[in-house]
Amino acid sequence: MRFYGFAVAVGVLSLGACAGGEQKPGDTTHVAVDTSAASTTTTTATTTSGTPSPSSSGAVTMAPITGTTKTVNMVGDAKGYRFEPANFTVKQGDGVKFVVVSMGPHNVAFDPATIPAAVRPQLDANMGSDKMSELSSNMKMNPGESVTISFGKIPPGKYPYHCTPHLALNMKGVITVQ
């Protein structure tokens, strides 16, 4: 009986690992399977650069920063959690560097519901590969760590953003792109 219990547990774990379908941050291995022939051919391509790679399917790639880079501090202290400045304007092609000053972890995230559908893929690509999910950077823990986002190819408009762990503490702002 022990063997059957062990076999069932291994089977469940194996199926869970296969069925998850979730790509972990930093996992950039893509697999394509061609089943049109009598035998199955698998092609694997791995991307290791910090920018999204172009593909024949028209995937969006990171737009470079062609203008100036503005620095925004991520702060947590006796006054509360905040971005300094929280609300500001950049030009299309500028970059924004978010730097941890105190009381991490902090990140930079955009709520997909507030970003136009046509803009989401480019903004997500412009966040680079250091992300925990769509439109959300990885957590930065220590003073001096940073996240830089390009606003290249981002159309004019208002883009609300926030720090995920401190959203309930009102750590948010709006980036206006001209």
Short mmCIF file of C-alpha atoms in Angstrom, two decimals, residues 35-171:
data_model
loop_
_atom_site.label_atom_id
_atom_site.label_comp_id
_atom_site.label_asym_id
_atom_site.label_seq_id
_atom_site.Cartn_x
_atom_site.Cartn_y
_atom_site.Cartn_z
CA THR A 35 3.93 17.37 -35.31
CA SER A 36 3.24 17.60 -39.05
CA ALA A 37 5.82 14.94 -39.90
CA ALA A 38 5.68 11.29 -38.97
CA SER A 39 8.10 11.96 -36.16
CA THR A 40 7.99 14.80 -33.66
CA THR A 41 10.65 17.51 -33.90
CA THR A 42 11.31 19.84 -30.98
CA THR A 43 13.15 23.13 -31.41
CA THR A 44 14.33 25.04 -28.37
CA ALA A 45 15.57 28.64 -28.37
CA THR A 46 16.88 30.35 -25.26
CA THR A 47 17.22 34.09 -24.85
CA THR A 48 19.80 35.26 -22.35
CA SER A 49 20.02 38.99 -23.03
CA GLY A 50 18.33 41.59 -20.85
CA THR A 51 16.01 42.66 -23.64
CA PRO A 52 13.18 40.80 -25.28
CA SER A 53 14.26 39.19 -28.54
CA PRO A 54 12.42 39.77 -31.79
CA SER A 55 10.56 36.84 -33.23
CA SER A 56 9.04 35.99 -36.57
CA SER A 57 5.62 36.19 -34.91
CA GLY A 58 5.99 39.97 -34.47
CA ALA A 59 6.71 39.99 -30.75
CA VAL A 60 7.28 43.44 -29.27
CA THR A 61 10.86 44.31 -28.34
CA MET A 62 12.23 46.78 -25.83
CA ALA A 63 12.42 50.33 -27.21
CA PRO A 64 15.67 52.07 -26.27
CA ILE A 65 15.84 55.22 -24.18
CA THR A 66 16.55 58.01 -26.67
CA GLY A 67 15.98 61.00 -24.38
CA THR A 68 16.83 61.85 -20.80
CA THR A 69 16.49 59.58 -17.77
CA LYS A 70 14.60 60.92 -14.76
CA THR A 71 15.37 59.53 -11.28
CA VAL A 72 12.52 58.75 -8.89
CA ASN A 73 13.25 57.72 -5.29
CA MET A 74 11.36 54.90 -3.57
CA VAL A 75 11.11 55.87 0.09
CA GLY A 76 9.73 54.38 3.29
CA ASP A 77 10.20 56.35 6.51
CA ALA A 78 8.31 57.99 9.40
CA LYS A 79 6.35 60.08 6.85
CA GLY A 80 5.12 56.94 5.06
CA TYR A 81 5.82 55.06 1.84
CA ARG A 82 6.09 57.09 -1.36
CA PHE A 83 7.71 57.81 -4.69
CA GLU A 84 9.59 61.13 -4.84
CA PRO A 85 8.34 62.65 -7.07
CA ALA A 86 5.16 60.63 -7.47
CA ASN A 87 3.57 62.54 -10.35
CA PHE A 88 5.73 63.82 -13.20
CA THR A 89 5.96 64.27 -16.95
CA VAL A 90 8.38 62.67 -19.43
CA LYS A 91 8.69 62.82 -23.19
CA GLN A 92 8.26 59.83 -25.46
CA GLY A 93 11.67 58.14 -25.57
CA ASP A 94 12.74 59.22 -22.06
CA GLY A 95 13.55 56.75 -19.30
CA VAL A 96 12.67 56.63 -15.62
CA LYS A 97 15.05 55.13 -13.07
CA PHE A 98 13.34 54.15 -9.81
CA VAL A 99 15.90 53.89 -6.98
CA VAL A 100 15.36 52.32 -3.55
CA VAL A 101 16.26 54.84 -0.86
CA SER A 102 14.83 53.15 2.24
CA MET A 103 12.50 50.51 3.67
CA GLY A 104 12.31 47.99 0.82
CA PRO A 105 11.07 45.85 -0.68
CA HIS A 106 9.79 48.11 -3.43
CA ASN A 107 8.88 47.56 -7.05
CA VAL A 108 7.25 49.42 -9.91
CA ALA A 109 4.00 48.07 -11.31
CA PHE A 110 1.30 49.24 -13.69
CA ASP A 111 -2.25 47.93 -13.28
CA PRO A 112 -3.14 46.35 -16.65
CA ALA A 113 -6.72 47.63 -16.23
CA THR A 114 -5.43 51.24 -16.35
CA ILE A 115 -3.15 50.79 -19.37
CA PRO A 116 -4.69 50.79 -22.87
CA ALA A 117 -4.60 47.30 -24.41
CA ALA A 118 -2.62 48.53 -27.42
CA VAL A 119 0.09 49.99 -25.14
CA ARG A 120 0.48 47.06 -22.69
CA PRO A 121 2.84 44.90 -24.80
CA GLN A 122 5.26 47.77 -25.49
CA LEU A 123 5.27 49.05 -21.89
CA ASP A 124 5.79 45.49 -20.63
CA ALA A 125 8.70 44.96 -23.06
CA ASN A 126 10.18 48.33 -22.02
CA MET A 127 10.41 47.10 -18.43
CA GLY A 128 13.10 44.66 -19.52
CA SER A 129 13.47 41.11 -18.26
CA ASP A 130 13.84 41.85 -14.53
CA LYS A 131 10.13 41.31 -13.86
CA MET A 132 7.97 39.22 -11.59
CA SER A 133 4.94 39.40 -13.91
CA GLU A 134 3.37 41.40 -16.71
CA LEU A 135 3.82 45.15 -16.12
CA SER A 136 5.50 44.53 -12.75
CA SER A 137 9.21 44.71 -11.92
CA ASN A 138 10.92 42.38 -9.49
CA MET A 139 11.21 43.47 -5.87
CA LYS A 140 14.23 45.57 -4.97
CA MET A 141 15.34 45.21 -1.37
CA ASN A 142 18.42 47.30 -0.69
CA PRO A 143 19.20 51.01 -0.92
CA GLY A 144 20.74 51.80 -4.29
CA GLU A 145 19.00 48.99 -6.19
CA SER A 146 16.99 50.27 -9.12
CA VAL A 147 14.53 49.60 -11.93
CA THR A 148 14.79 51.54 -15.19
CA ILE A 149 11.86 51.74 -17.60
CA SER A 150 11.99 53.09 -21.14
CA PHE A 151 9.11 55.19 -22.44
CA GLY A 152 10.27 54.73 -26.03
CA LYS A 153 7.34 54.02 -28.37
CA ILE A 154 4.86 54.78 -25.56
CA PRO A 155 2.12 57.12 -26.82
CA PRO A 156 1.19 60.32 -24.97
CA GLY A 157 -1.11 59.77 -22.02
CA LYS A 158 -1.29 59.21 -18.27
CA TYR A 159 0.15 55.99 -16.83
CA PRO A 160 -0.69 55.29 -13.17
CA TYR A 161 1.88 53.15 -11.33
CA HIS A 162 2.39 51.81 -7.82
CA CYS A 163 4.59 49.77 -5.48
CA THR A 164 2.84 46.43 -5.05
CA PRO A 165 3.72 45.74 -1.38
CA HIS A 166 2.87 49.32 -0.37
CA LEU A 167 -0.17 50.03 -2.55
CA ALA A 168 -2.48 49.89 0.48
CA LEU A 169 -0.22 52.54 2.06
CA ASN A 170 -0.83 54.81 -0.96
CA MET A 171 2.60 54.38 -2.59
#
